[in-house]
Each structure stands twice: as structure tokens, then as C-alpha cells.
mmCIF file of C-alpha atoms in Angstrom:
data_model
loop_
_atom_site.group_PDB
_atom_site.id
_atom_site.type_symbol
_atom_site.label_atom_id
_atom_site.label_comp_id
_atom_site.label_asym_id
_atom_site.label_seq_id
_atom_site.Cartn_x
_atom_site.Cartn_y
_atom_site.Cartn_z
ATOM 1 C CA UNK P 141 -20.411 16.241 5.376
ATOM 2 C CA UNK P 142 -17.240 17.755 4.112
ATOM 3 C CA UNK P 143 -15.949 19.703 1.092
ATOM 4 C CA UNK P 144 -13.838 17.495 -1.569
ATOM 5 C CA UNK P 145 -11.089 19.531 -3.375
ATOM 6 C CA UNK P 146 -10.595 17.927 -6.839
ATOM 7 C CA UNK P 147 -9.211 18.974 -10.274
ATOM 8 C CA UNK P 148 -12.692 19.475 -11.988
ATOM 9 C CA UNK P 149 -14.021 21.264 -8.781
ATOM 10 C CA UNK P 150 -15.391 21.093 -5.219
ATOM 11 C CA UNK P 151 -17.566 18.631 -4.103
ATOM 12 C CA UNK P 152 -19.943 18.324 -0.530
ATOM 13 C CA UNK P 153 -19.608 14.577 0.092
ATOM 14 C CA UNK P 154 -20.801 12.385 2.560
ATOM 15 C CA UNK P 155 -20.931 8.914 3.524
ATOM 16 C CA UNK P 156 -24.594 7.039 3.555
ATOM 17 C CA UNK P 157 -26.411 6.580 5.689
ATOM 18 C CA UNK P 158 -25.339 9.901 6.881
ATOM 19 C CA UNK P 159 -24.576 10.325 10.781
ATOM 20 C CA UNK P 160 -23.761 13.184 12.405
ATOM 21 C CA UNK P 161 -21.543 11.738 14.761
ATOM 22 C CA UNK P 162 -19.481 10.139 12.245
ATOM 23 C CA UNK P 163 -16.040 11.597 11.928
ATOM 24 C CA UNK P 164 -15.149 9.617 8.817
ATOM 25 C CA UNK P 165 -14.767 11.185 5.497
ATOM 26 C CA UNK P 166 -16.309 10.268 2.290
ATOM 27 C CA UNK P 167 -12.760 9.821 0.455
ATOM 28 C CA UNK P 168 -9.359 9.494 0.919
ATOM 29 C CA UNK P 169 -5.738 10.700 -0.400
ATOM 30 C CA UNK P 170 -6.053 7.580 -2.978
ATOM 31 C CA UNK P 171 -9.065 9.293 -4.648
ATOM 32 C CA UNK P 172 -7.366 12.594 -4.564
ATOM 33 C CA UNK P 173 -4.528 10.698 -6.166
ATOM 34 C CA UNK P 174 -5.940 9.320 -9.105
ATOM 35 C CA UNK P 175 -8.036 12.507 -9.798
ATOM 36 C CA UNK P 176 -5.076 14.598 -9.846
ATOM 37 C CA UNK P 177 -3.221 11.923 -12.099
ATOM 38 C CA UNK P 178 -6.202 11.640 -14.467
ATOM 39 C CA UNK P 179 -6.041 15.836 -14.954
ATOM 40 C CA UNK P 180 -2.596 15.615 -15.734
ATOM 41 C CA UNK P 181 -1.306 17.363 -12.454
ATOM 42 C CA UNK P 182 2.077 16.497 -11.003
ATOM 43 C CA UNK P 183 3.806 16.275 -14.662
ATOM 44 C CA UNK P 184 1.504 13.511 -16.248
ATOM 45 C CA UNK P 185 -0.318 13.720 -19.391
ATOM 46 C CA UNK P 186 -4.231 14.259 -19.039
ATOM 47 C CA UNK P 187 -6.096 11.365 -19.764
ATOM 48 C CA UNK P 188 -8.444 11.634 -22.413
ATOM 49 C CA UNK P 189 -11.960 10.872 -20.282
ATOM 50 C CA UNK P 190 -13.752 11.064 -23.855
ATOM 51 C CA UNK P 191 -14.648 7.119 -24.409
ATOM 52 C CA UNK P 192 -16.238 4.769 -22.028
ATOM 53 C CA UNK P 193 -14.965 5.206 -18.426
ATOM 54 C CA UNK P 194 -15.330 2.490 -16.046
ATOM 55 C CA UNK P 195 -14.924 3.249 -12.465
ATOM 56 C CA UNK P 196 -14.455 0.241 -10.089
ATOM 57 C CA UNK P 197 -14.838 -0.147 -6.224
ATOM 58 C CA UNK P 198 -15.536 3.693 -5.504
ATOM 59 C CA UNK P 199 -16.462 3.269 -1.981
ATOM 60 C CA UNK P 200 -18.798 6.308 -1.047
ATOM 61 C CA UNK P 201 -19.224 7.746 -4.668
ATOM 62 C CA UNK P 202 -15.936 10.342 -4.476
ATOM 63 C CA UNK P 203 -14.382 9.814 -7.953
ATOM 64 C CA UNK P 204 -17.591 9.243 -9.896
ATOM 65 C CA UNK P 205 -19.143 12.443 -8.596
ATOM 66 C CA UNK P 206 -15.991 14.122 -9.473
ATOM 67 C CA UNK P 207 -16.023 12.646 -13.001
ATOM 68 C CA UNK P 208 -19.594 12.490 -13.451
ATOM 69 C CA UNK P 209 -19.379 15.172 -16.746
ATOM 70 C CA UNK P 210 -17.776 12.162 -18.469
ATOM 71 C CA UNK P 211 -20.381 9.684 -17.895
ATOM 72 C CA UNK P 212 -18.635 7.024 -16.273
ATOM 73 C CA UNK P 213 -20.295 3.511 -15.572
ATOM 74 C CA UNK P 214 -19.649 3.009 -11.694
ATOM 75 C CA UNK P 215 -19.330 -0.636 -10.415
ATOM 76 C CA UNK P 216 -19.399 -1.462 -6.635
ATOM 77 C CA UNK P 217 -20.449 -4.214 -4.330
ATOM 78 C CA UNK P 218 -21.894 -2.176 -1.739
ATOM 79 C CA UNK P 219 -25.455 -1.122 -1.715
ATOM 80 C CA UNK P 220 -24.619 1.668 0.780
ATOM 81 C CA UNK P 221 -21.914 3.050 -1.385
ATOM 82 C CA UNK P 222 -24.346 3.018 -4.563
ATOM 83 C CA UNK P 223 -26.864 5.373 -2.158
ATOM 84 C CA UNK P 224 -23.994 7.443 -1.293
ATOM 85 C CA UNK P 225 -23.277 8.052 -4.768
ATOM 86 C CA UNK P 226 -26.924 8.618 -5.723
ATOM 87 C CA UNK P 227 -26.742 10.962 -2.644
ATOM 88 C CA UNK P 228 -23.420 12.941 -3.457
ATOM 89 C CA UNK P 229 -24.364 13.523 -7.079
ATOM 90 C CA UNK P 230 -27.703 14.998 -5.901
ATOM 91 C CA UNK P 231 -26.158 17.237 -3.450
ATOM 92 C CA UNK P 232 -23.791 18.796 -6.113
ATOM 93 C CA UNK P 233 -26.516 19.142 -8.541
ATOM 94 C CA UNK P 234 -25.267 16.460 -10.863
ATOM 95 C CA UNK P 235 -27.402 15.078 -13.185
ATOM 96 C CA UNK P 236 -28.332 11.080 -11.729
ATOM 97 C CA UNK P 237 -27.998 9.913 -15.504
ATOM 98 C CA UNK P 238 -24.425 10.760 -15.892
ATOM 99 C CA UNK P 239 -23.471 8.150 -13.857
ATOM 100 C CA UNK P 240 -24.453 4.394 -14.673
ATOM 101 C CA UNK P 241 -24.367 2.265 -11.336
ATOM 102 C CA UNK P 242 -23.612 -1.189 -11.892
ATOM 103 C CA UNK P 243 -23.174 -3.870 -9.155
ATOM 104 C CA UNK P 244 -20.522 -6.574 -9.386
ATOM 105 C CA UNK P 245 -23.135 -8.941 -10.395
ATOM 106 C CA UNK P 246 -24.085 -7.076 -13.536
ATOM 107 C CA UNK P 247 -22.377 -7.521 -16.634
ATOM 108 C CA UNK P 248 -19.897 -4.820 -17.304
ATOM 109 C CA UNK P 249 -19.386 -2.735 -20.237
ATOM 110 C CA UNK P 250 -18.269 -4.809 -23.257
ATOM 111 C CA UNK P 251 -15.413 -1.739 -24.469
ATOM 112 C CA UNK P 252 -13.659 0.167 -21.893
ATOM 113 C CA UNK P 253 -11.303 2.631 -22.732
ATOM 114 C CA UNK P 254 -10.592 4.240 -19.411
ATOM 115 C CA UNK P 255 -10.321 1.800 -16.372
ATOM 116 C CA UNK P 256 -10.142 3.054 -12.609
ATOM 117 C CA UNK P 257 -9.784 0.510 -10.077
ATOM 118 C CA UNK P 258 -10.271 1.456 -6.376
ATOM 119 C CA UNK P 259 -8.228 -1.268 -4.652
ATOM 120 C CA UNK P 260 -10.538 -3.275 -2.428
ATOM 121 C CA UNK P 261 -9.477 -4.939 0.893
ATOM 122 C CA UNK P 262 -10.444 -8.304 -0.413
ATOM 123 C CA UNK P 263 -7.768 -9.618 -2.706
ATOM 124 C CA UNK P 264 -10.385 -12.287 -4.322
ATOM 125 C CA UNK P 265 -13.214 -9.772 -5.047
ATOM 126 C CA UNK P 266 -10.047 -7.745 -7.297
ATOM 127 C CA UNK P 267 -9.344 -10.909 -8.918
ATOM 128 C CA UNK P 268 -12.922 -11.438 -9.653
ATOM 129 C CA UNK P 269 -13.694 -8.066 -11.000
ATOM 130 C CA UNK P 270 -10.264 -7.974 -13.186
ATOM 131 C CA UNK P 271 -11.267 -11.508 -14.855
ATOM 132 C CA UNK P 272 -14.808 -9.875 -15.476
ATOM 133 C CA UNK P 273 -13.214 -6.719 -16.929
ATOM 134 C CA UNK P 274 -10.453 -8.036 -19.147
ATOM 135 C CA UNK P 275 -12.439 -8.679 -21.859
ATOM 136 C CA UNK P 276 -13.555 -5.161 -22.177
ATOM 137 C CA UNK P 277 -10.199 -3.945 -22.272
ATOM 138 C CA UNK P 278 -8.044 -3.378 -25.559
ATOM 139 C CA UNK P 279 -4.342 -2.580 -25.911
ATOM 140 C CA UNK P 280 -5.391 1.362 -25.977
ATOM 141 C CA UNK P 281 -7.162 0.963 -22.301
ATOM 142 C CA UNK P 282 -5.947 3.188 -19.639
ATOM 143 C CA UNK P 283 -5.623 0.887 -16.692
ATOM 144 C CA UNK P 284 -5.068 3.053 -13.492
ATOM 145 C CA UNK P 285 -5.668 1.227 -9.962
ATOM 146 C CA UNK P 286 -5.332 3.236 -6.830
ATOM 147 C CA UNK P 287 -5.302 2.593 -2.908
ATOM 148 C CA UNK P 288 -3.493 3.319 0.185
ATOM 149 C CA UNK P 289 -0.057 1.821 0.709
ATOM 150 C CA UNK P 290 -1.512 -0.286 3.104
ATOM 151 C CA UNK P 291 -3.742 -2.022 0.807
ATOM 152 C CA UNK P 292 -1.372 -2.661 -2.266
ATOM 153 C CA UNK P 293 0.788 -5.470 -1.907
ATOM 154 C CA UNK P 294 3.015 -7.663 -4.337
ATOM 155 C CA UNK P 295 -0.072 -10.132 -4.796
ATOM 156 C CA UNK P 296 -2.145 -7.247 -5.756
ATOM 157 C CA UNK P 297 0.186 -6.061 -8.362
ATOM 158 C CA UNK P 298 0.661 -9.444 -9.307
ATOM 159 C CA UNK P 299 -3.157 -9.951 -10.323
ATOM 160 C CA UNK P 300 -2.844 -6.862 -12.361
ATOM 161 C CA UNK P 301 -0.063 -8.305 -14.173
ATOM 162 C CA UNK P 302 -1.679 -11.718 -14.655
ATOM 163 C CA UNK P 303 -4.770 -10.476 -15.867
ATOM 164 C CA UNK P 304 -4.389 -7.279 -17.477
ATOM 165 C CA UNK P 305 -0.672 -6.685 -18.260
ATOM 166 C CA UNK P 306 2.725 -5.321 -17.435
ATOM 167 C CA UNK P 307 2.468 -3.525 -14.379
ATOM 168 C CA UNK P 308 4.344 -1.227 -12.051
ATOM 169 C CA UNK P 309 3.506 1.487 -9.536
ATOM 170 C CA UNK P 310 3.629 4.815 -8.658
ATOM 171 C CA UNK P 311 6.026 6.686 -5.660
ATOM 172 C CA UNK P 312 3.712 7.141 -2.584
ATOM 173 C CA UNK P 313 2.135 10.410 -1.726
ATOM 174 C CA UNK P 314 0.384 11.017 1.348
ATOM 175 C CA UNK P 315 0.589 7.242 2.048
ATOM 176 C CA UNK P 316 -1.515 6.603 -1.009
ATOM 177 C CA UNK P 317 -0.303 4.796 -4.190
ATOM 178 C CA UNK P 318 -1.353 4.583 -7.961
ATOM 179 C CA UNK P 319 -1.049 1.241 -9.926
ATOM 180 C CA UNK P 320 -0.223 1.214 -13.760
ATOM 181 C CA UNK P 321 -1.216 -1.675 -15.943
ATOM 182 C CA UNK P 322 -0.484 -1.903 -19.715
ATOM 183 C CA UNK P 323 -3.055 -4.333 -21.425
ATOM 184 C CA UNK P 324 -1.692 -6.968 -23.257
ATOM 185 C CA UNK P 325 -4.094 -8.630 -25.611
ATOM 186 C CA UNK P 326 -2.094 -11.450 -25.767
ATOM 187 C CA UNK P 327 -2.922 -12.778 -22.591
ATOM 188 C CA UNK P 328 -5.244 -15.564 -22.253
ATOM 189 C CA UNK P 329 -8.670 -14.322 -21.348
ATOM 190 C CA UNK P 330 -9.537 -16.897 -18.664
ATOM 191 C CA UNK P 331 -12.320 -17.065 -16.648
ATOM 192 C CA UNK P 332 -12.888 -15.912 -12.778
ATOM 193 C CA UNK P 333 -12.539 -18.819 -10.618
ATOM 194 C CA UNK P 334 -15.014 -17.990 -8.370
ATOM 195 C CA UNK P 335 -17.360 -19.172 -6.790
ATOM 196 C CA UNK P 336 -15.831 -21.633 -4.268
ATOM 197 C CA UNK P 337 -17.381 -23.983 -2.487
ATOM 198 C CA UNK P 338 -17.063 -26.148 0.349
ATOM 199 C CA UNK P 339 -19.040 -28.577 2.935
ATOM 200 C CA UNK P 340 -19.849 -28.083 6.043
ATOM 201 C CA UNK P 341 -18.310 -30.544 8.763
ATOM 202 C CA UNK P 342 -20.641 -32.665 11.193
ATOM 203 C CA UNK P 343 -21.212 -31.133 14.686
ATOM 204 C CA UNK P 344 -23.112 -28.050 13.557
ATOM 205 C CA UNK P 345 -26.619 -28.943 14.115
ATOM 206 C CA UNK P 346 -28.703 -28.284 11.364
ATOM 207 C CA UNK P 347 -26.120 -26.815 9.272
ATOM 208 C CA UNK P 348 -24.261 -29.966 9.549
ATOM 209 C CA UNK P 349 -23.289 -31.164 6.024
ATOM 210 C CA UNK P 350 -24.534 -27.840 4.482
ATOM 211 C CA UNK P 351 -22.701 -27.166 0.793
ATOM 212 C CA UNK P 352 -21.983 -23.404 0.599
ATOM 213 C CA UNK P 353 -21.605 -21.547 -2.482
ATOM 214 C CA UNK P 354 -18.872 -18.454 -1.742
ATOM 215 C CA UNK P 355 -18.730 -15.608 -4.310
ATOM 216 C CA UNK P 356 -15.969 -13.587 -3.970
ATOM 217 C CA UNK P 357 -15.496 -10.856 -1.598
ATOM 218 C CA UNK P 358 -17.710 -12.242 1.189
ATOM 219 C CA UNK P 359 -16.033 -12.587 4.677
ATOM 220 C CA UNK P 360 -14.261 -16.107 5.082
ATOM 221 C CA UNK P 361 -15.130 -17.354 1.626
ATOM 222 C CA UNK P 362 -12.823 -20.263 1.916
ATOM 223 C CA UNK P 363 -13.797 -21.283 5.099
ATOM 224 C CA UNK P 364 -16.385 -21.157 8.031
ATOM 225 C CA UNK P 365 -15.213 -18.512 10.240
ATOM 226 C CA UNK P 366 -14.984 -19.412 14.146
ATOM 227 C CA UNK P 367 -17.539 -17.102 15.026
ATOM 228 C CA UNK P 368 -20.704 -18.194 12.360
ATOM 229 C CA UNK P 369 -19.433 -21.986 13.641
ATOM 230 C CA UNK P 370 -20.280 -21.154 17.138
ATOM 231 C CA UNK P 371 -23.302 -19.641 16.288
ATOM 232 C CA UNK P 372 -24.216 -22.333 14.684
ATOM 233 C CA UNK P 373 -23.667 -24.808 17.067
ATOM 234 C CA UNK P 374 -26.207 -22.847 19.274
ATOM 235 C CA UNK P 375 -28.921 -21.905 17.051
ATOM 236 C CA UNK P 376 -32.482 -21.184 18.670
ATOM 237 C CA UNK P 377 -34.513 -24.527 18.340
ATOM 238 C CA UNK P 378 -38.072 -23.206 17.162
ATOM 239 C CA UNK P 379 -40.996 -24.563 15.372
ATOM 240 C CA UNK P 380 -44.059 -23.144 13.457
ATOM 241 C CA UNK P 381 -44.493 -20.368 10.914
ATOM 242 C CA UNK P 382 -41.772 -17.794 11.966
ATOM 243 C CA UNK P 383 -40.781 -14.923 10.006
ATOM 244 C CA UNK P 384 -36.833 -15.091 10.286
ATOM 245 C CA UNK P 385 -34.377 -12.849 9.075
ATOM 246 C CA UNK P 386 -30.553 -13.746 8.247
ATOM 247 C CA UNK P 387 -29.178 -9.918 9.122
ATOM 248 C CA UNK P 388 -25.873 -9.678 7.051
ATOM 249 C CA UNK P 389 -26.415 -12.927 5.399
ATOM 250 C CA UNK P 390 -23.007 -13.433 4.151
ATOM 251 C CA UNK P 391 -23.199 -16.836 2.275
ATOM 252 C CA UNK P 392 -26.216 -17.886 3.714
ATOM 253 C CA UNK P 393 -25.452 -20.593 6.073
ATOM 254 C CA UNK P 394 -27.241 -19.065 8.813
ATOM 255 C CA UNK P 395 -30.526 -18.521 7.450
ATOM 256 C CA UNK P 396 -30.492 -21.949 5.421
ATOM 257 C CA UNK P 397 -29.557 -23.834 8.834
ATOM 258 C CA UNK P 398 -32.538 -21.873 10.273
ATOM 259 C CA UNK P 399 -34.962 -23.358 7.693
ATOM 260 C CA UNK P 400 -33.480 -26.928 7.794
ATOM 261 C CA UNK P 401 -34.254 -26.886 11.483
ATOM 262 C CA UNK P 402 -37.501 -25.301 11.496
ATOM 263 C CA UNK P 403 -39.011 -25.846 7.580
ATOM 264 C CA UNK P 404 -42.217 -24.049 8.383
ATOM 265 C CA UNK P 405 -40.352 -21.100 9.015
ATOM 266 C CA UNK P 406 -40.039 -18.368 5.942
ATOM 267 C CA UNK P 407 -36.404 -16.861 5.825
ATOM 268 C CA UNK P 408 -35.162 -13.280 4.427
ATOM 269 C CA UNK P 409 -31.814 -13.149 3.595
ATOM 270 C CA UNK P 410 -30.278 -9.542 3.878
ATOM 271 C CA UNK P 411 -27.204 -7.930 3.005
ATOM 272 C CA UNK P 412 -25.672 -4.631 1.802
ATOM 273 C CA UNK P 413 -23.299 -6.756 -0.613
ATOM 274 C CA UNK P 414 -24.495 -8.031 -3.516
ATOM 275 C CA UNK P 415 -21.882 -10.812 -3.228
ATOM 276 C CA UNK P 416 -23.282 -11.966 -0.330
ATOM 277 C CA UNK P 417 -26.852 -12.017 -1.347
ATOM 278 C CA UNK P 418 -25.572 -13.915 -4.484
ATOM 279 C CA UNK P 419 -23.943 -16.265 -2.286
ATOM 280 C CA UNK P 420 -26.858 -16.922 -0.145
ATOM 281 C CA UNK P 421 -29.039 -17.440 -2.820
ATOM 282 C CA UNK P 422 -26.901 -20.244 -4.550
ATOM 283 C CA UNK P 423 -26.141 -21.645 -0.802
ATOM 284 C CA UNK P 424 -29.440 -22.022 -0.132
ATOM 285 C CA UNK P 425 -30.974 -23.329 -3.275
ATOM 286 C CA UNK P 426 -28.085 -26.116 -3.323
ATOM 287 C CA UNK P 427 -29.540 -27.340 -0.191
ATOM 288 C CA UNK P 428 -33.273 -26.783 -0.286
ATOM 289 C CA UNK P 429 -33.777 -25.925 -4.031
ATOM 290 C CA UNK P 430 -35.684 -22.938 -5.443
ATOM 291 C CA UNK P 431 -39.204 -23.277 -4.390
ATOM 292 C CA UNK P 432 -38.687 -23.501 -0.371
ATOM 293 C CA UNK P 433 -39.843 -19.992 0.379
ATOM 294 C CA UNK P 434 -37.089 -17.670 0.939
ATOM 295 C CA UNK P 435 -36.359 -14.106 -0.391
ATOM 296 C CA UNK P 436 -33.234 -12.466 -1.055
ATOM 297 C CA UNK P 437 -32.671 -8.626 -0.498
ATOM 298 C CA UNK P 438 -29.443 -6.646 -1.113
ATOM 299 C CA UNK P 439 -29.961 -3.369 1.037
ATOM 300 C CA UNK P 440 -29.689 -1.547 4.233
ATOM 301 C CA UNK P 441 -30.260 -4.077 6.903
ATOM 302 C CA UNK P 442 -33.812 -4.485 7.770
ATOM 303 C CA UNK P 443 -34.740 -0.739 6.991
ATOM 304 C CA UNK P 444 -37.076 -1.934 3.916
ATOM 305 C CA UNK P 445 -38.837 -4.611 6.288
ATOM 306 C CA UNK P 446 -42.273 -3.806 7.659
ATOM 307 C CA UNK P 447 -42.397 -2.840 11.080
ATOM 308 C CA UNK P 448 -43.466 -5.646 13.664
ATOM 309 C CA UNK P 449 -43.545 -8.450 10.739
ATOM 310 C CA UNK P 450 -40.616 -10.610 12.065
ATOM 311 C CA UNK P 451 -40.398 -13.364 14.784
ATOM 312 C CA UNK P 452 -36.529 -13.935 14.673
ATOM 313 C CA UNK P 453 -33.433 -12.262 13.830
ATOM 314 C CA UNK P 454 -29.869 -13.843 13.256
ATOM 315 C CA UNK P 455 -27.246 -11.533 13.047
ATOM 316 C CA UNK P 456 -23.360 -11.417 13.120
ATOM 317 C CA UNK P 457 -22.738 -7.741 12.929
ATOM 318 C CA UNK P 458 -19.378 -6.616 11.254
ATOM 319 C CA UNK P 459 -17.707 -3.895 12.912
ATOM 320 C CA UNK P 460 -15.161 -2.643 10.084
ATOM 321 C CA UNK P 461 -16.299 -0.327 7.384
ATOM 322 C CA UNK P 462 -13.435 -0.580 5.028
ATOM 323 C CA UNK P 463 -10.506 -0.335 7.150
ATOM 324 C CA UNK P 464 -12.055 1.762 10.028
ATOM 325 C CA UNK P 465 -13.658 0.135 12.988
ATOM 326 C CA UNK P 466 -17.063 1.740 13.833
ATOM 327 C CA UNK P 467 -19.871 1.146 16.623
ATOM 328 C CA UNK P 468 -22.270 2.546 14.162
ATOM 329 C CA UNK P 469 -23.145 -0.463 11.642
ATOM 330 C CA UNK P 470 -24.050 -2.710 14.930
ATOM 331 C CA UNK P 471 -26.292 -0.126 16.838
ATOM 332 C CA UNK P 472 -28.090 0.523 13.257
ATOM 333 C CA UNK P 473 -28.824 -3.038 12.633
ATOM 334 C CA UNK P 474 -29.530 -3.919 16.387
ATOM 335 C CA UNK P 475 -32.204 -0.662 16.601
ATOM 336 C CA UNK P 476 -33.235 -1.623 12.821
ATOM 337 C CA UNK P 477 -33.899 -5.380 14.062
ATOM 338 C CA UNK P 478 -36.137 -4.017 17.209
ATOM 339 C CA UNK P 479 -38.240 -2.201 14.816
ATOM 340 C CA UNK P 480 -38.933 -5.294 12.680
ATOM 341 C CA UNK P 481 -39.516 -7.610 15.378
ATOM 342 C CA UNK P 482 -43.087 -8.536 16.880
ATOM 343 C CA UNK P 483 -43.842 -8.102 19.977
ATOM 344 C CA UNK P 484 -41.878 -11.620 21.705
ATOM 345 C CA UNK P 485 -40.055 -11.408 18.887
ATOM 346 C CA UNK P 486 -36.025 -12.505 19.417
ATOM 347 C CA UNK P 487 -32.927 -10.890 17.996
ATOM 348 C CA UNK P 488 -29.733 -13.325 18.470
ATOM 349 C CA UNK P 489 -26.506 -12.026 17.943
ATOM 350 C CA UNK P 490 -22.897 -13.298 17.855
ATOM 351 C CA UNK P 491 -19.990 -11.144 18.638
ATOM 352 C CA UNK P 492 -16.427 -11.185 20.162
ATOM 353 C CA UNK P 493 -16.700 -10.811 23.881
ATOM 354 C CA UNK P 494 -14.688 -7.498 24.112
ATOM 355 C CA UNK P 495 -17.084 -5.698 21.768
ATOM 356 C CA UNK P 496 -19.993 -5.376 24.513
ATOM 357 C CA UNK P 497 -22.912 -5.765 22.468
ATOM 358 C CA UNK P 498 -24.700 -6.719 25.354
ATOM 359 C CA UNK P 499 -24.741 -3.006 26.509
ATOM 360 C CA UNK P 500 -26.186 -1.853 23.626
ATOM 361 C CA UNK P 501 -28.977 -4.708 23.447
ATOM 362 C CA UNK P 502 -30.034 -3.959 26.986
ATOM 363 C CA UNK P 503 -30.475 0.085 26.099
ATOM 364 C CA UNK P 504 -32.352 -0.638 23.000
ATOM 365 C CA UNK P 505 -34.724 -4.027 24.251
ATOM 366 C CA UNK P 506 -34.367 -3.677 28.267
ATOM 367 C CA UNK P 507 -33.071 -6.961 28.255
ATOM 368 C CA UNK P 508 -30.150 -9.305 27.104
ATOM 369 C CA UNK P 509 -29.152 -12.953 27.974
ATOM 370 C CA UNK P 510 -26.008 -14.494 27.285
ATOM 371 C CA UNK P 511 -27.054 -18.014 25.255
ATOM 372 C CA UNK P 512 -23.772 -19.665 25.197
ATOM 373 C CA UNK P 513 -20.225 -18.353 25.429
ATOM 374 C CA UNK P 514 -16.318 -19.322 25.113
ATOM 375 C CA UNK P 515 -13.304 -17.276 25.746
ATOM 376 C CA UNK P 516 -13.437 -15.468 22.612
ATOM 377 C CA UNK P 517 -17.584 -15.323 21.563
ATOM 378 C CA UNK P 518 -20.638 -14.896 23.165
ATOM 379 C CA UNK P 519 -24.238 -15.617 21.723
ATOM 380 C CA UNK P 520 -26.636 -12.720 23.122
ATOM 381 C CA UNK P 521 -30.478 -12.952 22.932
ATOM 382 C CA UNK P 522 -32.697 -9.769 23.433
ATOM 383 C CA UNK P 523 -36.302 -10.355 23.277
ATOM 384 C CA UNK P 524 -38.893 -7.285 22.119
ATOM 385 C CA UNK P 525 -41.311 -6.821 24.801
#
């Protein structure tokens, strides 16, 4: 936990889930910069926050917590980010009803007077969200984006310009920058171009010919990434009433392939991204229909899965949180998987060779074997004894 100094006060903030070994803060200079701008510091006029305030992409709730008294709406794709917001509001004695939490799949407010956009890493997610928010923006709406200079590119500004209106940027402060967009009511209100779809090629086992549906913001939304491709070629061959989890499901191709390979299985698709789970559901239903016995959950890995209730977990763990590289995500996924698996249950993991996942798996499970490998990736199998 660290103390965040904002114009509206001092706030104790942390990421979610809390890890005392994690030295990463729950805010950065981009959060500080936009809050100073809104408060009228550094020669700016204070922004009237008495109307409808919407905060998009608030990563760990720093902006929503600092602006809580203005009763903002927070829109986030991240389950963990939403949980961090709830936790940070509570630890700072803010009424939880002061901040309305929406996901990127929820309908945004019909009227927006102040729109604050924390620029996401994924440009497609920004495009989709600006399209969804634009109908609520009017000529007098204050639209300000914020991000680190490494996150704001010419393509970022062009999106604001095309969807919202004339756009300019601020000077950089502490390697952060602001984006100012002036709403143009004359711009055509077009629908978001997302989701995108593509069909998998042959040579991928049960996944061959799968139709994918990809909402904005998911990993490799316009093509099948090479790691998942390698895993699909090496999926376990099982029969019977397996309880399977596609952990960190993305667009759901792995779990869909698992059910196609073993139609008697039951598959749970879980991801912390609302966009990912919506993609997985759409991909699954496009190939197997709506009555094929799958479940879909937005959540913190397998935290909500009953202990010793799963036969097989398939996992392609991320190793970045925003722009920071961290081992904490994979470790928590592996530890949670061990708790969820029955005796004899298996965890299959695809990862880059250099990440050394086999070391973690041997520590947790007492065993780990290489199922398949190439110069870049390994597919690993750990069995719960």
C-alpha cells in the first residue's frame, strides 16, 4: 500500500489482489496529471464536476477514489481493476455508492458532461469504447485523456479526432501527457467496427475450422497468436465427463476445441477481462450453439471454483500487467489451479521457453513434464498427486 497525493486529498491505494511483495503502485504520473488539470492547478481553469462524470479505463481505481465525491461512473474491462476500486474506496472510507461501476460490456450513460479516458494499451479497445461513448457526449462535454508518453501515439490522437472531434495534446510532465478533444456534434455517429471474426485454418486438430469472435481489447484479436496455435496442436486427448477450465480464456478457442475433441466434457471459460469472456461465449456459441453445457465467468482466475472439482485446466498465462512484467499472475494461476484440481487432475500450460514455468510447476505440484516444444514455446503438464 502507498499514499497517493491528489488535489482532493491523501488516499491509501493498493492493487488487487494485494501482494506485499509487489512493489508496483496503484497509480502513476498520468493519474496525477489529469487530476491536477481537473482541479485547475498549473494555470488551468477548474473543471465543473457537478454533472455526469465518466472515468474510462481507471486501472486500479485511483481516479475513481480521488473523484468519489463527484459521484463518477467508472467503466472498466478489468475485473481486478473493479475489485481494486471497491477495496480502495473502502480503505479510504468512501461510500461505495458514490462510484457506479460498469464494465465495457454495459451500456454507458446516456449523457456525459465530463469524460476522462485513461488511454489503454490496446488501441482497439480505445476505438470501441469511444464509439460506444460518443452518443452521450455533447458540444459542452469536457473530454480529456491521460497516459504516459509511451502510451500516446499519433494513432491514438487520430481516434479521438475521428470519433469525438478536434484533438490536441499537452506538454509532457513526468513522462505523462494529456489529450484534449473538443466534441463535434456534426461528426457522424457510426457504430463500433468490433467485434471482428476469423476462421482458423486446418492443421490445428479439433480447432481446425473454428469460427472465432473477437471483441476489442482481447489478445491477438485479428489473428491466432503462435503460442495458442502451438497449444491447439498439442491438446490432451481425453474422453469422458471431464470438468475442464479454459483459464485466461481470451476468445475461447482453446476451451471450444477441448469440447469439440471431447463432447462429453463440461467447460468453464474464465478471464478477468469482460471483453474476453464475451468473446469466448460468442466463439463457443458460433461453433457449438447455446445449449452445449459451457459456463462463462468473469473473475480472478479459479478463485471461485470449488476445490478439487476440476479434471483438466488449460492455461496460457499472461506475464504483463499493463506495461509491467510480473511473475505474480502466473504463480497465482498455477497455485489456484492446484487447489481446484482433483487428485489426478492435470494442468496444461503453454509458455515461452525463457519464462521457466516448469520451475514454478515443480515447486507447486512436485512434477512437470514437457509435452511438446519448439524453439520458442513449451507445452507443460503437471499432475496433482
